[in-house]
PDB file of C-alpha atoms and ligand atoms in Angstrom:
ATOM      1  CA  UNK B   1     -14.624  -2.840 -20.921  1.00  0.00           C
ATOM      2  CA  UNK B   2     -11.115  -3.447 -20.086  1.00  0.00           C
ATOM      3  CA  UNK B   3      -9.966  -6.465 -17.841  1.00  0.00           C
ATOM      4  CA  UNK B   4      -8.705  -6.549 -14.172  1.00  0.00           C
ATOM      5  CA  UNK B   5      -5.253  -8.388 -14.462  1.00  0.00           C
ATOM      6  CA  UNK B   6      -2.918  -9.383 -11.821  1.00  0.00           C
ATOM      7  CA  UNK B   7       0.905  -8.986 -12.139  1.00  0.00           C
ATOM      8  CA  UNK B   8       3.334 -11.534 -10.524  1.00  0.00           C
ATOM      9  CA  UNK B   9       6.580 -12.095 -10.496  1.00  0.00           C
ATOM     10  CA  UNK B  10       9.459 -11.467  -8.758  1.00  0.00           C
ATOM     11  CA  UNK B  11      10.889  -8.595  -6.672  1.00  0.00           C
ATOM     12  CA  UNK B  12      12.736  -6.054  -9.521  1.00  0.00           C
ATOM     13  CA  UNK B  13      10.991  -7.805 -12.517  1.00  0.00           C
ATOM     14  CA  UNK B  14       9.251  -4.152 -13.571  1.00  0.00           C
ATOM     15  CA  UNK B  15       5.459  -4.768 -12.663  1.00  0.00           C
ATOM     16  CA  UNK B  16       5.582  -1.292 -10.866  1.00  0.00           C
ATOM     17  CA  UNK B  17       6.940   0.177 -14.383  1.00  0.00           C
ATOM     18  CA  UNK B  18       3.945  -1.620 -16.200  1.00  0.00           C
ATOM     19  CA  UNK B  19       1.628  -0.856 -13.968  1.00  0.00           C
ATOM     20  CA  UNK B  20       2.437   2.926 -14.388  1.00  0.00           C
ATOM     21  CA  UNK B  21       1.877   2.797 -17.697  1.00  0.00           C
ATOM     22  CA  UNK B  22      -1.199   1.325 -17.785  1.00  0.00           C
ATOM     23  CA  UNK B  23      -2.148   3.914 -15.023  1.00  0.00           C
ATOM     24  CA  UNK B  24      -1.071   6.466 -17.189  1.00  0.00           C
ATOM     25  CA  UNK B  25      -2.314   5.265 -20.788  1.00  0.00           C
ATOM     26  CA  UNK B  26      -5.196   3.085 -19.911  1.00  0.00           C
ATOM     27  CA  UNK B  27      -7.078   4.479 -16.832  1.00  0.00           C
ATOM     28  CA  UNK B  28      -6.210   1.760 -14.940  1.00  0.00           C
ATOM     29  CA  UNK B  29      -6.414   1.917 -11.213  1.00  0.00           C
ATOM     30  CA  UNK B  30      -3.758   0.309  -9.396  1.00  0.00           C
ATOM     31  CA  UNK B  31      -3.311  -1.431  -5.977  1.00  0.00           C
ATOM     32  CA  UNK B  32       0.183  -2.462  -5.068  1.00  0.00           C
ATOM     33  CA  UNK B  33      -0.388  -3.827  -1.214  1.00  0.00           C
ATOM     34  CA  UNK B  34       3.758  -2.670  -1.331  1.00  0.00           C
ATOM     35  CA  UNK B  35       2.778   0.582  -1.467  1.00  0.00           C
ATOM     36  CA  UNK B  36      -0.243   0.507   0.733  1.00  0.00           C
ATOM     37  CA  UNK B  37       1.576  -1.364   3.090  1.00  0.00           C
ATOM     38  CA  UNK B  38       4.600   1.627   2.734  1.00  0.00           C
ATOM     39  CA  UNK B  39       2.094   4.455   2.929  1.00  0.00           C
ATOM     40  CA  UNK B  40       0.878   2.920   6.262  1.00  0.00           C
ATOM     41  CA  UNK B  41       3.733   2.607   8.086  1.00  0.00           C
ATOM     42  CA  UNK B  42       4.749   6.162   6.875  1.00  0.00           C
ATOM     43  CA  UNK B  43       1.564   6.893   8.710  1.00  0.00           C
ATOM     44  CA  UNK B  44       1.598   4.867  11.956  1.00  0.00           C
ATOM     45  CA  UNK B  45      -1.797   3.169  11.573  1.00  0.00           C
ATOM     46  CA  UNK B  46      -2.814  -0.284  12.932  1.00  0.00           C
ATOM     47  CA  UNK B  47      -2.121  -1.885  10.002  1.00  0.00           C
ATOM     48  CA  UNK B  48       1.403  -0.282   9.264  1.00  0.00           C
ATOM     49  CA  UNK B  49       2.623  -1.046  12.929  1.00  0.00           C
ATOM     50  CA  UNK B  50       1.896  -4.771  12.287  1.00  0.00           C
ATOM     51  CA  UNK B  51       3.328  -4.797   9.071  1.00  0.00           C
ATOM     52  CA  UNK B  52       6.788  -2.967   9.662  1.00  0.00           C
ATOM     53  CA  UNK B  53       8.419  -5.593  11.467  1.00  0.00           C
ATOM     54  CA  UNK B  54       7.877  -8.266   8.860  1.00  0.00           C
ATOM     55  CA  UNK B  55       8.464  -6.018   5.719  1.00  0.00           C
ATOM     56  CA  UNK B  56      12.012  -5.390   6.932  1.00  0.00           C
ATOM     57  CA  UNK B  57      12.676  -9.075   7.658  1.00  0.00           C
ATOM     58  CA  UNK B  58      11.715  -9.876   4.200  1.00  0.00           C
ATOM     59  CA  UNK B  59       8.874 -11.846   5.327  1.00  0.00           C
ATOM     60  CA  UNK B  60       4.657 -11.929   4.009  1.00  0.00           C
ATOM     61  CA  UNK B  61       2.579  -9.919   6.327  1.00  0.00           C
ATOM     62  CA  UNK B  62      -0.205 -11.836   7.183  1.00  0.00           C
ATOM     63  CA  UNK B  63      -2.714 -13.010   4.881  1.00  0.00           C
ATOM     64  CA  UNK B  64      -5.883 -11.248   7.121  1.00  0.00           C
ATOM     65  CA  UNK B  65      -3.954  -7.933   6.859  1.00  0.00           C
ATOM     66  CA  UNK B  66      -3.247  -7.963   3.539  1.00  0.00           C
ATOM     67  CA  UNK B  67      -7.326  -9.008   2.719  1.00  0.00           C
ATOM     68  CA  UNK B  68      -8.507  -6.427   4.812  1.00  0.00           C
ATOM     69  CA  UNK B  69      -6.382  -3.326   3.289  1.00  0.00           C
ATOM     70  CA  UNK B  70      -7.258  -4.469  -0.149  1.00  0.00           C
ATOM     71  CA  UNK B  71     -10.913  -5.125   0.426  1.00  0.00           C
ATOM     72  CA  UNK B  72     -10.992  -1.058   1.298  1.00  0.00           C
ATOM     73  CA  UNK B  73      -9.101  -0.232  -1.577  1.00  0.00           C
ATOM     74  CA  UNK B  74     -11.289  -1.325  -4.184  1.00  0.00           C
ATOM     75  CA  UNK B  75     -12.502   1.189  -5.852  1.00  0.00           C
ATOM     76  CA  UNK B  76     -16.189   1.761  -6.104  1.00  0.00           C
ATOM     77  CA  UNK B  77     -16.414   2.206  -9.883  1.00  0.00           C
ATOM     78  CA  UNK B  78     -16.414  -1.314 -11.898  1.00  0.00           C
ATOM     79  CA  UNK B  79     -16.174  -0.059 -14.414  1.00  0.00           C
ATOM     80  CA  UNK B  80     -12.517   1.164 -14.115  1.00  0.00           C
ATOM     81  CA  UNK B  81     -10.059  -2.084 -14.711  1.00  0.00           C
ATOM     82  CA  UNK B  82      -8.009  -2.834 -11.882  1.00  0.00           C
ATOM     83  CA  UNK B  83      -4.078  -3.800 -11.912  1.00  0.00           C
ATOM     84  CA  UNK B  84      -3.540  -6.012  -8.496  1.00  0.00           C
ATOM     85  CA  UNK B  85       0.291  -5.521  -8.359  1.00  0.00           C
ATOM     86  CA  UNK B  86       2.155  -8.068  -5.434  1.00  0.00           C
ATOM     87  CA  UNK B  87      -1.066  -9.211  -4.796  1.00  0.00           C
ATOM     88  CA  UNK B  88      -1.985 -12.338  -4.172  1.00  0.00           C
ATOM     89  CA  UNK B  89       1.501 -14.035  -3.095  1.00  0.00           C
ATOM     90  CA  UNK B  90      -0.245 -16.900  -1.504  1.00  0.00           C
ATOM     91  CA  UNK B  91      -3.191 -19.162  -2.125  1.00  0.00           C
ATOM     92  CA  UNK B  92      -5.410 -17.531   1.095  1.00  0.00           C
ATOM     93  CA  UNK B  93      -5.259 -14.488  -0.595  1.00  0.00           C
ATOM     94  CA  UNK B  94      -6.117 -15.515  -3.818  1.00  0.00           C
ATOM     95  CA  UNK B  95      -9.224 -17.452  -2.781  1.00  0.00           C
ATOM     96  CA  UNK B  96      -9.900 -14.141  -0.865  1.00  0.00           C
ATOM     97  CA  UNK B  97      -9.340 -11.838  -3.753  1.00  0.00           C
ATOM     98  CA  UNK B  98     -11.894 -13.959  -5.969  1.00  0.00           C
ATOM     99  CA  UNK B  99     -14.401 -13.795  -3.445  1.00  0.00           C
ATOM    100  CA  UNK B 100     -14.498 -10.536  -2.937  1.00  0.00           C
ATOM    101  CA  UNK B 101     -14.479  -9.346  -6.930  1.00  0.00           C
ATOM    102  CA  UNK B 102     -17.560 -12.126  -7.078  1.00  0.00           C
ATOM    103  CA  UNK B 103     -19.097 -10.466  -4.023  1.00  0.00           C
ATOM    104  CA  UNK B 104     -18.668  -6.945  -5.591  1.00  0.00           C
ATOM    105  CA  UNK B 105     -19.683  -7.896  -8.858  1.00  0.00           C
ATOM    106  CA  UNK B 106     -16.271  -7.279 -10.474  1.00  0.00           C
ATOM    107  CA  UNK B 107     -14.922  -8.800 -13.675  1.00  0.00           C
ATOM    108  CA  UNK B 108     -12.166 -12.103 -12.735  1.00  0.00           C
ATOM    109  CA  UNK B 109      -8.832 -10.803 -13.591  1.00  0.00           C
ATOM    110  CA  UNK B 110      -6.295 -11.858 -16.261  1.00  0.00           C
ATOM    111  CA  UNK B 111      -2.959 -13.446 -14.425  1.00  0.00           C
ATOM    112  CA  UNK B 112       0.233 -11.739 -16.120  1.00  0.00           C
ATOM    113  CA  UNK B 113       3.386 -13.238 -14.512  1.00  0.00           C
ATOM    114  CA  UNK B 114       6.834 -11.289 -15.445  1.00  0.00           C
ATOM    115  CA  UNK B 115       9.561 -13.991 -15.707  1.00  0.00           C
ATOM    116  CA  UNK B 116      12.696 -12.986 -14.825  1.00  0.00           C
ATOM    117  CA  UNK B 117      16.138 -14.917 -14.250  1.00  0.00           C
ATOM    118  CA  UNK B 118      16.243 -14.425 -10.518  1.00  0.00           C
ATOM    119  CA  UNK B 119      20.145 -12.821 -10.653  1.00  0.00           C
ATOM    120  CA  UNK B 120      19.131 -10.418 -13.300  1.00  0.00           C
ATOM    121  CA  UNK B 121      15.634  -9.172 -10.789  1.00  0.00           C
ATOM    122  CA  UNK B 122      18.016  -8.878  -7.962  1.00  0.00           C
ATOM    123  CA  UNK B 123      20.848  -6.767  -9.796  1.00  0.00           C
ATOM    124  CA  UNK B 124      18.157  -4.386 -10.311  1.00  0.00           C
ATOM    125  CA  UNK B 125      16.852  -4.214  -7.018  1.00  0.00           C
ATOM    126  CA  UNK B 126      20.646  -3.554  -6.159  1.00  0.00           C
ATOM    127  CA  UNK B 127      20.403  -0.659  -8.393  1.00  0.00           C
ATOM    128  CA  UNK B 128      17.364   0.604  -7.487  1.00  0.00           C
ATOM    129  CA  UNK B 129      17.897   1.378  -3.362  1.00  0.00           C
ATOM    130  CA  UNK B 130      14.812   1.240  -1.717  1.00  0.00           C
ATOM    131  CA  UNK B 131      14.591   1.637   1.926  1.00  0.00           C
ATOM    132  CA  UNK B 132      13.131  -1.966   2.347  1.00  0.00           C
ATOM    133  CA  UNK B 133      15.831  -2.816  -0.258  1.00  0.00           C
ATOM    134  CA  UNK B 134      18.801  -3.600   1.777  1.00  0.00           C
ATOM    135  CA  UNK B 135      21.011  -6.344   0.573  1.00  0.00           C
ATOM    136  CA  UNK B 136      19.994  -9.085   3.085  1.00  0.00           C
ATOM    137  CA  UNK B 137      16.183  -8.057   3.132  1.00  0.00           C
ATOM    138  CA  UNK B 138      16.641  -8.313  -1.443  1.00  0.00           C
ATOM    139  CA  UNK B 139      17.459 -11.742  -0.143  1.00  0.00           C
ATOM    140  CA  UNK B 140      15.048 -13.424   2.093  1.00  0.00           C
ATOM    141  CA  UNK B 141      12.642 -11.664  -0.328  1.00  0.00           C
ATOM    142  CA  UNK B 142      13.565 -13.201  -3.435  1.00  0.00           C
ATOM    143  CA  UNK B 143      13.779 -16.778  -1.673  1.00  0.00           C
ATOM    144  CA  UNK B 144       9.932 -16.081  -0.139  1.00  0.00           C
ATOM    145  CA  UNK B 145       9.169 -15.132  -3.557  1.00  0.00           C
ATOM    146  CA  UNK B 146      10.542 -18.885  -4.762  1.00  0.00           C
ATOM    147  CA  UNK B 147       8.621 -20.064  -1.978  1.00  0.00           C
ATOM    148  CA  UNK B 148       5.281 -19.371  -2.969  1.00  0.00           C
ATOM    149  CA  UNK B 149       5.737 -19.072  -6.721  1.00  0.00           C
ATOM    150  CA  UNK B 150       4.662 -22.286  -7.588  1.00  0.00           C
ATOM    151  CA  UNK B 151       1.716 -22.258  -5.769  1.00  0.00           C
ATOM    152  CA  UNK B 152       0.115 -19.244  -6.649  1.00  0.00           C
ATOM    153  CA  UNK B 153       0.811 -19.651 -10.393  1.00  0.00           C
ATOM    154  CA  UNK B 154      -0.507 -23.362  -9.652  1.00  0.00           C
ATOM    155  CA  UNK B 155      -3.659 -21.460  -8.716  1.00  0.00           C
ATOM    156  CA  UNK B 156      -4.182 -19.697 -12.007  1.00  0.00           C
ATOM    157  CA  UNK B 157      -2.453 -21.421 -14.241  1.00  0.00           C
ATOM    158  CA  UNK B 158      -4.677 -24.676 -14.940  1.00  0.00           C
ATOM    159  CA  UNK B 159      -5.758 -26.184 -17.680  1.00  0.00           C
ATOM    160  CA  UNK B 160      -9.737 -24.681 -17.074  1.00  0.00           C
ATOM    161  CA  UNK B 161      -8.372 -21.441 -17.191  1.00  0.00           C
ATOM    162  CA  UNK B 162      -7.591 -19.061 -19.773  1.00  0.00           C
ATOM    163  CA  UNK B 163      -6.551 -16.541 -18.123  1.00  0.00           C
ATOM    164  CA  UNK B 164      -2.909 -17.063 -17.281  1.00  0.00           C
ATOM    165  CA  UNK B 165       0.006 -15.124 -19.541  1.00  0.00           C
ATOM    166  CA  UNK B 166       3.552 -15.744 -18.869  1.00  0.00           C
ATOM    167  CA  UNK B 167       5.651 -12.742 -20.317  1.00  0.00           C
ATOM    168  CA  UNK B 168       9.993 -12.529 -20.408  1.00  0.00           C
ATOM    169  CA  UNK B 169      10.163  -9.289 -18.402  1.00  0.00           C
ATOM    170  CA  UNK B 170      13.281  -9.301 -19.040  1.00  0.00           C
ATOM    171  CA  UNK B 171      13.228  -7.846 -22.392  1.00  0.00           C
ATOM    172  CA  UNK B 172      13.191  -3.945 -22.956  1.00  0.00           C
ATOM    173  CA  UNK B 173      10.193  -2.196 -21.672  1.00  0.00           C
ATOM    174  CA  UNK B 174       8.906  -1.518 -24.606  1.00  0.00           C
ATOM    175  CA  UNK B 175       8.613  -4.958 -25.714  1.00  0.00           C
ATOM    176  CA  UNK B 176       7.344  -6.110 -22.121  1.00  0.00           C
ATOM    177  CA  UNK B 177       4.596  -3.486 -23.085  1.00  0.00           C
ATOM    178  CA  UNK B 178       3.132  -4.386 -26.297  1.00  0.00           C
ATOM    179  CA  UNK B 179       3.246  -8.039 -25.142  1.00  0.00           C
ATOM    180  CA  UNK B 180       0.807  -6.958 -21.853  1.00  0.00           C
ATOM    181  CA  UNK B 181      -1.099  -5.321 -24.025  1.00  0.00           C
ATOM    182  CA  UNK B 182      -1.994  -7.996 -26.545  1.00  0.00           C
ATOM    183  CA  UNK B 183      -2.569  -9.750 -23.203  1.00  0.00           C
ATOM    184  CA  UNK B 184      -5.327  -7.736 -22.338  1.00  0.00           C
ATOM    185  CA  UNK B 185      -6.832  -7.338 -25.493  1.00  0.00           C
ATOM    186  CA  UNK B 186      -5.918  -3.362 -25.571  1.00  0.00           C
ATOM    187  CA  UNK B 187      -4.821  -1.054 -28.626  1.00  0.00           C
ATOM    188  CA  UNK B 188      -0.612   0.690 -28.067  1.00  0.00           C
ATOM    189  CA  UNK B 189      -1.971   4.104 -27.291  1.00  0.00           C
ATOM    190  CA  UNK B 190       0.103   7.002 -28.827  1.00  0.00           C
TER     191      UNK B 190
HETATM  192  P1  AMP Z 201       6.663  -5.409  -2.717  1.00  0.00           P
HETATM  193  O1  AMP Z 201       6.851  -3.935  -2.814  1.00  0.00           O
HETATM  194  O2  AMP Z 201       5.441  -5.913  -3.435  1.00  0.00           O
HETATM  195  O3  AMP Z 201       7.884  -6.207  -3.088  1.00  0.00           O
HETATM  196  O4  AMP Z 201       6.386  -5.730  -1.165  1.00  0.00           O
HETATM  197  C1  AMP Z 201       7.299  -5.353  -0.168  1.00  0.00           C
HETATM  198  C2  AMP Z 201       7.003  -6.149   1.098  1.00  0.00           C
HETATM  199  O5  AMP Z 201       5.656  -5.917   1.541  1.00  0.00           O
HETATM  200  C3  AMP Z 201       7.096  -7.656   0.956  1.00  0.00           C
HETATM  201  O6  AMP Z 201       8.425  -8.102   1.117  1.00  0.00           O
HETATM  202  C4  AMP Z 201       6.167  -8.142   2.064  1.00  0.00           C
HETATM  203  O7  AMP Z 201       6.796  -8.031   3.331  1.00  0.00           O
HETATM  204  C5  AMP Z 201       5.047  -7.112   2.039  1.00  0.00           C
HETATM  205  N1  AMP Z 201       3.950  -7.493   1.124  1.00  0.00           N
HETATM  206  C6  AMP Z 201       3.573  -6.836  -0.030  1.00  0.00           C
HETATM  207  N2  AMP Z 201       2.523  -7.440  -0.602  1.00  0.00           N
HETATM  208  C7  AMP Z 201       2.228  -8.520   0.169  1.00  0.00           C
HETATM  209  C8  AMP Z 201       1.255  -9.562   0.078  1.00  0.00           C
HETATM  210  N3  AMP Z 201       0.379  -9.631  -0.933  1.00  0.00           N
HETATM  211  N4  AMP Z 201       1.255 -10.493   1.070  1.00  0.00           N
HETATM  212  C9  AMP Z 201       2.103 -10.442   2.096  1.00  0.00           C
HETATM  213  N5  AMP Z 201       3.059  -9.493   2.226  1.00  0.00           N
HETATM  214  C10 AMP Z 201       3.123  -8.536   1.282  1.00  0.00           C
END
């Protein structure tokens, strides 16, 4: 069965990319709370109205909102591997998220984190031009990012656990590819 992994690393380092192909390839399901948290505002629920005003500040919606939208997105089938993409960025969420896949009877994730020279992510996002993606929003988001980085990967990455991958995402896509996969134990699919 293949393995729930979740990708962190900065704003711009690809993890949407890599998630899309695994989507693609490897039936994996994805849940980027970025793009839960866009769809909701797009829609005017609760959750989207709280969110709005600190996604265009740059800053982490709370912890309880994030739990809560995740905890209805996981899908009911085990069997199909999740990719938890932006999720968790601090160490609430994380004891959260490993509650909840014990509680549902999940598989623990792998921890892939996409290292990136911070200048190099944040050219990208420059390129890229998302609405949230305006040059002083790129900015307080790549300095929260630094804020919690340590202690997230702190979380994962200890000498108990194997699960914990560091990959240079900023190599071609290709490359960052086969890497994840060896990561995950999965075959390059054609
Ligand atoms: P992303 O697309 O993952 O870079 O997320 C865009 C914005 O959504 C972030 O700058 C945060 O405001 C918010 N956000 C996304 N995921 C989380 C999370 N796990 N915890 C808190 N805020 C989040």
């Amino acid at each position: 069965m293949a393995t729930n992994v979740i990708f962190l690393g900065a704003p711009g380092a690809g993890k949407g990319t890599q998630a899309q192909i695994l989507r693609e390839k490897y039936g994996y399901y994805q849940i980027s709370t970025g793009d839960l948290l866009r769809e909701n505002i797009k829609r005017g629920t609760p959750t989207g109205k709280v969110a709005e005003s600190f996604m265009k500040r740059g800053e982490l919606v709370p912890d309880e909102v994030i739990v809560a939208m995740v905890r209805d997105a996981l899908p009911a089938d085990r069997a199909r591997p999740v990719i938890f993409d932006g999720f968790p960025r601090t160490i609430p969420q994380a004891q959260a998220l490993d509650a909840m896949l014990k509680e549902q009877k999940h598989s623990l994730p792998r921890v892939v984190s996409f290292c990136i020279a911070l200048r190099e992510a944040e050219e990208r996002m420059l390129v890229r031009g998302r609405e949230d993606d305006a040059a002083e929003t790129i900015k307080r988001r790549f300095e929260v990012f630094q804020e919690h980085k340590r202690e997230i990967e702190g979380y994962y990455d200890n000498p108990s656990s194997e699960r914990f991958v560091e990959i240079d995402a900023s190599q071609p896509v290709e490359v960052v590819t086969r890497q994840l996969l060896r990561a995950l134990e999965l075959r390059a699919a054609s």
